[in-house]
XYZ file of C-alpha atoms in Angstrom:
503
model
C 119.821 105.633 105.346
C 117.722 107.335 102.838
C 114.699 106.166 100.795
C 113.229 107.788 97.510
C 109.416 109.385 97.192
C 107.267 107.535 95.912
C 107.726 104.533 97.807
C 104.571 102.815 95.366
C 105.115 104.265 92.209
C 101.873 104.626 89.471
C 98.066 105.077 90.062
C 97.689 103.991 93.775
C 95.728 106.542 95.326
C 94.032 107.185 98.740
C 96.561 105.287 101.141
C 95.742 103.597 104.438
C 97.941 101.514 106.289
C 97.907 99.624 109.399
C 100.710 97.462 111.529
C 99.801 93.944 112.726
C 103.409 93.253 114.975
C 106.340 94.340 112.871
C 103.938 93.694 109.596
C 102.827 96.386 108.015
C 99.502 96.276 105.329
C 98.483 99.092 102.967
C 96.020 99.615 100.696
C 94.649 102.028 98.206
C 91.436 103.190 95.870
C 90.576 101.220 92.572
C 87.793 102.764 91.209
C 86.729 101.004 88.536
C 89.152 98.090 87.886
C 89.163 94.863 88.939
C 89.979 92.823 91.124
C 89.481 96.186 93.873
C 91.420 97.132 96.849
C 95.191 96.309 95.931
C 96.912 95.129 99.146
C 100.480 95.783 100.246
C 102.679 94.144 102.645
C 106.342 95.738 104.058
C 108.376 94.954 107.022
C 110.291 98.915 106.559
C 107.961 101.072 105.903
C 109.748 101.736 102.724
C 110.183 98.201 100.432
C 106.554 97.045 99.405
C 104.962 94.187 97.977
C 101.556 93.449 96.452
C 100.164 90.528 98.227
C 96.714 90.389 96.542
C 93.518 92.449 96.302
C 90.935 92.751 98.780
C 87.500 92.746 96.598
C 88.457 89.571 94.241
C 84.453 88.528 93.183
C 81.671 90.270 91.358
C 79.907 90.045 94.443
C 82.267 91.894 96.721
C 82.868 94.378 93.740
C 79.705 94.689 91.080
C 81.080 97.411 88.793
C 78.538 97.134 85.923
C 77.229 100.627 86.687
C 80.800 102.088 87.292
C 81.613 105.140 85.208
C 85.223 106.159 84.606
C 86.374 107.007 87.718
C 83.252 105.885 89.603
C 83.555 102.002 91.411
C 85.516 101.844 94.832
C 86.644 105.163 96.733
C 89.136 105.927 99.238
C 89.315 102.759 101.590
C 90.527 102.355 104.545
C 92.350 99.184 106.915
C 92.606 98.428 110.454
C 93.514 95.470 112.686
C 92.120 94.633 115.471
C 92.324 91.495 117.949
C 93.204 89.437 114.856
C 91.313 90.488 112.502
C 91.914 92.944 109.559
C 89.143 94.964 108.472
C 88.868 96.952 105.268
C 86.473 99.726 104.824
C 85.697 101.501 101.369
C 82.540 103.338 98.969
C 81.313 101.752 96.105
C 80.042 105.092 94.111
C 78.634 102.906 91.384
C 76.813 100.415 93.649
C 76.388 99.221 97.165
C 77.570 102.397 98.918
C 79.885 102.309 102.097
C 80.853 98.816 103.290
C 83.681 96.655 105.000
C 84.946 93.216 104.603
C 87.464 91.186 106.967
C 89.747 88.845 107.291
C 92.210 87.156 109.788
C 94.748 86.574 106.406
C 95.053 89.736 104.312
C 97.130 87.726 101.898
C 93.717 85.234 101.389
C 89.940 86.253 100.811
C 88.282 89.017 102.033
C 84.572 88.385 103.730
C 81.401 89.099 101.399
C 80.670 92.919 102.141
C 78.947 93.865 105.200
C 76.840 97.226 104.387
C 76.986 100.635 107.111
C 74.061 103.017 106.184
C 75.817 106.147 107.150
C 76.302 107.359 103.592
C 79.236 109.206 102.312
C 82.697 108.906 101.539
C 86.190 107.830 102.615
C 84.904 106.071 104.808
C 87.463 104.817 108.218
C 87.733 103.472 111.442
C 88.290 103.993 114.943
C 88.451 100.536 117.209
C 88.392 102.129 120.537
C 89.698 101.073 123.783
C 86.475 100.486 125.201
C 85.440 98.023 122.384
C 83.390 100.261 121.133
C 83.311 101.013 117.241
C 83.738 104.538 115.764
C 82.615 104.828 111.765
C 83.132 108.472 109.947
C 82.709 109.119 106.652
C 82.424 112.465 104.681
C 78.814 113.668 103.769
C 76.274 116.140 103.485
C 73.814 116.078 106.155
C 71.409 118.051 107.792
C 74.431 120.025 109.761
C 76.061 121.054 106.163
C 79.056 119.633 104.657
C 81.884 117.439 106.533
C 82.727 114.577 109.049
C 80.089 112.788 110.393
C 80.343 109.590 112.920
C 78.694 106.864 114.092
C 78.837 104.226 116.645
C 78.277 100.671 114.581
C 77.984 96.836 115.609
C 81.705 95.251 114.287
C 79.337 92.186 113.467
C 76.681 93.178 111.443
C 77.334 96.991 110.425
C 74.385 98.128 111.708
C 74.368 101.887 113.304
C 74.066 101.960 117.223
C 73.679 105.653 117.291
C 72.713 108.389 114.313
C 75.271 110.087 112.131
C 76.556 113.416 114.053
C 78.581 115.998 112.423
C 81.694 116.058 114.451
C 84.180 118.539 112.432
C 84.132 120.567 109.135
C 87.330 121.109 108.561
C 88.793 124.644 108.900
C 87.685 126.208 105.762
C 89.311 124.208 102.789
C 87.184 122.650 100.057
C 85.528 119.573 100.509
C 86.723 117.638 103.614
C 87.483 114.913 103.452
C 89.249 111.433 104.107
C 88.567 111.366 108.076
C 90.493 109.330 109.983
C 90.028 109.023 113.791
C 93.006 108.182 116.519
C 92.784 107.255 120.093
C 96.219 108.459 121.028
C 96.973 108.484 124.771
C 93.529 108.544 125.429
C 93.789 112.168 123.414
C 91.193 111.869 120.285
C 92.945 113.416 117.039
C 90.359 113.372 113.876
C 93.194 114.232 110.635
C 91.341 114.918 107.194
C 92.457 116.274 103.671
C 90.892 119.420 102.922
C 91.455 121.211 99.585
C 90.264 119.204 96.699
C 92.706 116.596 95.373
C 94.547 119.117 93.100
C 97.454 121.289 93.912
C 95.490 122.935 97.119
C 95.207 119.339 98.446
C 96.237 119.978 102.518
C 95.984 117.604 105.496
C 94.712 119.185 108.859
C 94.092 117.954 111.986
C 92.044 118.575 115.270
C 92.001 117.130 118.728
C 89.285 116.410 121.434
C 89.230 114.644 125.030
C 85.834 112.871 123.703
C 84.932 110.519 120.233
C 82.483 113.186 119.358
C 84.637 116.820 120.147
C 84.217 119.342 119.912
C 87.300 119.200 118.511
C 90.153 121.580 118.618
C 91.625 122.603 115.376
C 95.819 122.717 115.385
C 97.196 126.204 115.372
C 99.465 125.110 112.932
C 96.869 123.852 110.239
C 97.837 122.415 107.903
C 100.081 119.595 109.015
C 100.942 118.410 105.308
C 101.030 120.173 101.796
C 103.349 121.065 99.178
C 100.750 123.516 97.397
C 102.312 126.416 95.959
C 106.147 124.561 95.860
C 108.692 124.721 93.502
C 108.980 121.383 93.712
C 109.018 117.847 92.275
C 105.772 116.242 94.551
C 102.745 118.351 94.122
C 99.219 117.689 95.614
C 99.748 115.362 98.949
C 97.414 114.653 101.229
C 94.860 111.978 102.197
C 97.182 110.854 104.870
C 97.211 108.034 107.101
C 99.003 107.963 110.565
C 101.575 104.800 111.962
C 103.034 104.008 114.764
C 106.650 101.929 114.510
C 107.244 98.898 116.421
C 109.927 101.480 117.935
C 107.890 104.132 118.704
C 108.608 106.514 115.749
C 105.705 107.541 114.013
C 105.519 108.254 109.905
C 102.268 108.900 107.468
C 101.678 107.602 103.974
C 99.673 110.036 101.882
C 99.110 110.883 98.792
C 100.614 112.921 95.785
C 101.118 113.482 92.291
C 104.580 114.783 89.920
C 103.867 116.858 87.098
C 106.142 115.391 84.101
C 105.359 118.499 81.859
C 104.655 122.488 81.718
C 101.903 123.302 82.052
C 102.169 120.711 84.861
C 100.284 117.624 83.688
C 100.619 114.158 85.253
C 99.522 111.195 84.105
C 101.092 108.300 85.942
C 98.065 109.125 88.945
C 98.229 109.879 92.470
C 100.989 107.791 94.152
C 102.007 106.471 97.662
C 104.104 108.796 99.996
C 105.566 107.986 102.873
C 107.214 110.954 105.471
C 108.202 110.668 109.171
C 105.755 111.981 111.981
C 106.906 114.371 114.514
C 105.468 116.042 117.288
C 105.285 119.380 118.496
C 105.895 120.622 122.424
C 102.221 121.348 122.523
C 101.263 117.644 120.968
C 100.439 118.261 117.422
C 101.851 116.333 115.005
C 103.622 116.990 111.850
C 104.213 115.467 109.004
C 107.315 115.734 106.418
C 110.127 117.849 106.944
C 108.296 121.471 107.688
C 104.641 119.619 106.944
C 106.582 119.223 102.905
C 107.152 115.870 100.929
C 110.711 115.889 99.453
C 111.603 113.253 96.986
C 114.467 111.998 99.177
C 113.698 111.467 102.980
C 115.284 109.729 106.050
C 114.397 106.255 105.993
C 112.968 104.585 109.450
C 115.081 103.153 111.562
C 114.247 99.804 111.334
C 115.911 96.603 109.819
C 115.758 96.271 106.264
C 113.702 94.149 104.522
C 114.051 93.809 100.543
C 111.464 91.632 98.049
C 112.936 89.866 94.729
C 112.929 92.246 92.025
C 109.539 92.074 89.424
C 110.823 90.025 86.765
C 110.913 92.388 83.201
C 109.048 89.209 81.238
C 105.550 87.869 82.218
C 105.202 84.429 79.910
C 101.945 83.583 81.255
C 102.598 80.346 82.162
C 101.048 80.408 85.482
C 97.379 79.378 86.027
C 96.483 82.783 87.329
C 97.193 86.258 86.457
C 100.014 88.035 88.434
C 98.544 90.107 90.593
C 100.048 93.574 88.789
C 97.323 92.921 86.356
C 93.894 94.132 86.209
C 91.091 94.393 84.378
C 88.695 97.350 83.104
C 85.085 96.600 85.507
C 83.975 93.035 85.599
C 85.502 90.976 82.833
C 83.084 89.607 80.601
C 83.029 86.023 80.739
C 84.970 83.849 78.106
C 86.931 87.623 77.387
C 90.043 85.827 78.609
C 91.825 83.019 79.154
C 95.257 81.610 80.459
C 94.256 77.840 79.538
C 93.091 77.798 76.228
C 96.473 78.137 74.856
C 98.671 77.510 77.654
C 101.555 80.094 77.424
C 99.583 82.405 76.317
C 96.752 85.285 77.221
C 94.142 84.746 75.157
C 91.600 87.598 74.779
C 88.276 87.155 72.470
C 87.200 90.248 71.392
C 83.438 91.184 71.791
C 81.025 94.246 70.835
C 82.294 96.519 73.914
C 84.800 98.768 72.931
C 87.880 101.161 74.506
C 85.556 104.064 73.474
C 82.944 103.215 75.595
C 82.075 103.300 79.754
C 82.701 99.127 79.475
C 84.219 96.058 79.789
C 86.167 94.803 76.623
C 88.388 92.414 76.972
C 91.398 94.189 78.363
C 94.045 92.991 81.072
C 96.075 95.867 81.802
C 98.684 97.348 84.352
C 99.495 100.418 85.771
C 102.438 102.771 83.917
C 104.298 102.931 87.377
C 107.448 105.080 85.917
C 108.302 107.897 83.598
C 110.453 106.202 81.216
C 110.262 102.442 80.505
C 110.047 99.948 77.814
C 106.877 97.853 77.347
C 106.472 94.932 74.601
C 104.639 92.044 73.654
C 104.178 89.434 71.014
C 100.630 89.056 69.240
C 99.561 86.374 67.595
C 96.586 87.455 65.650
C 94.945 86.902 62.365
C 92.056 88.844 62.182
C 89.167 87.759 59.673
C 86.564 89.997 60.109
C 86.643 94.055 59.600
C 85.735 95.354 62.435
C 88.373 93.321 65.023
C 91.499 94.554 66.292
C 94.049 93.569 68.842
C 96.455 95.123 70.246
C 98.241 97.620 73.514
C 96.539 100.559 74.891
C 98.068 103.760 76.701
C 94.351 103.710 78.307
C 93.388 107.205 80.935
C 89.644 106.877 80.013
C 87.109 105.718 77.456
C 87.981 109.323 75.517
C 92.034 109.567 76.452
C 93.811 106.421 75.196
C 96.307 105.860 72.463
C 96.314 102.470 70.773
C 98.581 100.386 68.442
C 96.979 97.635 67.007
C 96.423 94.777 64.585
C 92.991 94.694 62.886
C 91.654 94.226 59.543
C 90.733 96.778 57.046
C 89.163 95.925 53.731
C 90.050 91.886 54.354
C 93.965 93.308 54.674
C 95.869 92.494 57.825
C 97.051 96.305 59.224
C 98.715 97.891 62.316
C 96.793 100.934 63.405
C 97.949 103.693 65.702
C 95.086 105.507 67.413
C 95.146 109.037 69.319
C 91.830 109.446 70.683
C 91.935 112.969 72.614
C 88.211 114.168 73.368
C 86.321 113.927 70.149
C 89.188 114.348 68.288
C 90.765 111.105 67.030
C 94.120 110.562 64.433
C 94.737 107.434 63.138
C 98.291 106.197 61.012
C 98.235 102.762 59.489
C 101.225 100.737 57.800
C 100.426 96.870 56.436
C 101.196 94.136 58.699
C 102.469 90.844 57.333
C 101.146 87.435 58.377
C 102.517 85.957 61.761
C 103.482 87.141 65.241
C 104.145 90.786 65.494
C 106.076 92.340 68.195
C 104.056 95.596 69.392
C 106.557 98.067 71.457
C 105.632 101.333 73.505
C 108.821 103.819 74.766
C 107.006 105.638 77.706
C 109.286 109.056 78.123
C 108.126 111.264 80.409
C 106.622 113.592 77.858
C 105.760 111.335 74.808
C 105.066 107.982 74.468
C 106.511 106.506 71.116
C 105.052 103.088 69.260
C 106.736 100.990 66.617
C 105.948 97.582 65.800
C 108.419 94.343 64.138
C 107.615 90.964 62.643
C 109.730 88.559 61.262
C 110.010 89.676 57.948
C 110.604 93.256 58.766
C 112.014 95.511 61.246
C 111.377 97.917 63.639
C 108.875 100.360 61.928
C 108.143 103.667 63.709
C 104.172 104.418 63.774
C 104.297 107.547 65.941
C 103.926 108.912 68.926
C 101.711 111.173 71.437
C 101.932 113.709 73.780
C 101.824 112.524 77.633
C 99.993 115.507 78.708
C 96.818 114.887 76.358
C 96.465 111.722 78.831
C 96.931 113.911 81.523
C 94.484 113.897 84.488
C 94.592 117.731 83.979
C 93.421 116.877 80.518
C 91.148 113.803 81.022
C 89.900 114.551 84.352
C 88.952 111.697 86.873
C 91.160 110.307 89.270
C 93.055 107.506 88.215
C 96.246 107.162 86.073
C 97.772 105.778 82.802
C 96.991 101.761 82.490
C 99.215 99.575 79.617
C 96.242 97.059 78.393
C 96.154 93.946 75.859
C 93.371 94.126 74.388
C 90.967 92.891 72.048
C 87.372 94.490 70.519
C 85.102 93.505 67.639
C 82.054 95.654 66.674
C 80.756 92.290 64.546
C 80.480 90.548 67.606
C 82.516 87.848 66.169
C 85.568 86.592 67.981
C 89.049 85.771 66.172
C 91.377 84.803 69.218
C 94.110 87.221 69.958
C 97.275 85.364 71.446
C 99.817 86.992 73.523
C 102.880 85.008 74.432
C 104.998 87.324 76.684
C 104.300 90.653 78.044
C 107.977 92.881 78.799
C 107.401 95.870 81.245
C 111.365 97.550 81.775
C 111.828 100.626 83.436
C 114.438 102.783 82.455
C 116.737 104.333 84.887
């Protein structure tokens, strides 16, 4: 059997994964949405579902200070007698820190702070119960992997930070992760910046601390330089099967446009393992990602297909759905109006480094079909409602219902930079119906009430919400969402929500 790269499609970065008995978990970066941490669970390797988050409270996750693309870095999960443990950086606040649990599909611990500073922060539960931390960092050796010994319980250091490994010569190492593998040490990191140069290497030692032997064959992973259809991969994570086979999730990106652009974010790779005669491993076919790969050999396990509708009828938000930093409280509500979302606009706005009131998902696919019904009768110039194509606070395209000299009006947005184009067409009383056609080069908006239909307000470029335009490292979100620079609040109801891929 075959599968298809990616095997989690959209903005789901930084991939770790661990196996708890034929259970696998995975999770990946957030940076500065919320709730942080989305967990995974799969029983192949291949078919994944989101099971929850692993930073769910303002306490585990304070993202006040976050700045686009700032919040929670490259995390990482293990499980050990019992317990799962996830690992991550908060940039924007309490620096490197893990929480636990003995149910990844329930809450997560409060945070338990390490002082060894850095990044990418992992793992290494060694056979001698003793606890191996590395992250990446500057110290007083120069730039790369450093480790610790910690305490499991508390997170305090045991030993200080050493520099075990700098990589061999790529930019900005990175995204350690440690393996006790036949009693042979292996410390694999990504090395190249995560661009197109992005490579994994790896390096081997008979002790926690090396010195470690870089492979002959560096690197292990990267389609830099391919004429192909999966650019950028690395920040890979190593698995051993239930049957013995081995396979890596990494990272990587697919340019939809020339010059290559993406803007659906880094996704979630997964490639068989093999080893060499001298005991190195490698990953893909050749150390490449192809789009279509061998599938594991182990018994199939599908999960029910994502239904196209959400009607919020549920007391909680699915948990596709996120919102931008720490919602502002009273922003939203599934109660007020049941069958509804209801979002009260307030003085933060998509322009800014904030929180408006926003509940958003990722764009997981090229081409797809995304509507929703808004009730909304704004009072006030100055409010507006409506869907975002959101990369950043100065990268977004909206359509949206707001009022403009005491006239109800649907407004399409391009904000690119500092430059900014808006159209504008009357709106009639009622529910509207606001639509998006995500293509994989343009993105297309129309809007339809009752007493009209389907009117065409234009349409934008994918590659000016490019990461190679925007910067940062996250990827498109689709957002309801309400703003007000009075401060006053007319609620903004939406009824249904339709995401559809197309093909």
């Amino acid at each position: 059997m075959e599968y298809t790269n990616p095997v989690i499609p959209g903005f789901h970065p930084d991939p770790s994964i661990c196996r708890a008995g034929d259970d696998y978990y995975l999770v990946t970066s957030s940076f500065e949405y919320f709730p942080g941490v989305p967990i995974f669970h799969s029983k192949d390797l291949v078919h994944w579902r989101q099971i929850g988050h692993c930073l769910t409270t303002a306490e585990q996750l304070p993202l006040a200070n976050a700045w686009s693309s700032g919040g929670i870095f490259a995390p990482t999960i293990r499980h050990h007698n019992g317990w799962f443990y996830m690992v991550t950086t908060n940039v924007s606040g309490t620096g490197n820190f893990f929480v636990k649990t003995k149910n990844p599909e329930g809450a997560w611990s409060e945070p338990i702070p390490v002082a060894q500073n850095g990044i990418d922060p992992s793992l290494l539960f060694d056979d001698d119960n003793r606890v191996y931390f590395q992250s990446s960092r500057t110290g007083d050796q120069g730039d790369g992997i450093y480790q610790c010994e910690i305490d499991i319980e508390t997170g305090n250091m045991l030993t200080e930070s050493r520099l075990i490994w700098k990589g061999t010569g790529g930019a900005y190492p990175e995204a350690p992760h440690l393996y006790n593998i036949k009693g042979i040490y292996f410390l694999m990191i990504a090395e190249g910046g995560t661009e197109y140069g992005h490579m994994e290497t790896i390096a081997r030692s008979n002790l926690p601390y090396g010195p470690y032997e870089p492979c002959p064959n560096n690197p292990i992973l990267s389609n830099r330089s391919m004429n192909s259809k999966i650019h950028a991969t690395g920040h890979a994570d190593l698995i051993e099967a239930q049957d013995g086979s081995w396979w890596a999730v990494c990272l990587g990106i697919r340019p939809a446009s020339y010059p290559m652009g993406h803007h659906l974010g880094r996704e979630v790779f997964l490639a068989p393992v093999t080893w060499t005669a001298e005991g190195w491993p490698v990953i893909g076919k050749d150390t490449h990602i192809e789009p279509i790969m061998e599938a594991p050999k182990l018994p199939e396990v599908l999960w029910p297909e994502k239904p196209v509708r959400d009607h919020f009828n549920d007391s909680l938000l699915s948990f596709e759905w996120s919102f931008l930093r720490n919602p502002v409280e009273g922003s939203w509500s599934l109660q007020e109006r049941p069958g509804y979302l209801v979002l009260h606009g307030h003085q933060a706005l998509l322009d800014e480094a904030a929180s408006p009131a926003f509940v958003g998902r990722r764009l997981c696919h090229f081409s797809s079909n995304i509507e929703t019904e808004l009730e909304y009768e704004p009072q006030e110039d100055g409010e507006e409602a409506g869907l975002t194509i959101y990369m950043d606070e100065k990268h977004h395209y909206d359509l949206a219902v707001r009022s403009i000299q005491g006239r109800k009006t649907v407004v399409f947005r391009r904000t690119v930079g500092s430059l900014k184009v808006e159209e504008t067409k009357e709106c009639p009383e009622g529910p509207v119906v606001l639509r998006i056609q995500a293509l994989p080069e343009k993105f297309t908006v129309s809007f339809q009430s009752a007493q009209s239909g389907r009117i065409e307000m234009g349409w934008g470029e994918t590659h000016l919400l490019s990461t190679e335009v925007a910067g940062g490292f996250t990827g498109i979100f689709i957002a309801m969402y309400a703003t007000s620079t009075t401060g006053q609040s007319t609620p903004a109801s939406f009824d249904w929500f339709d995401y559809e891929p197309i093909g």
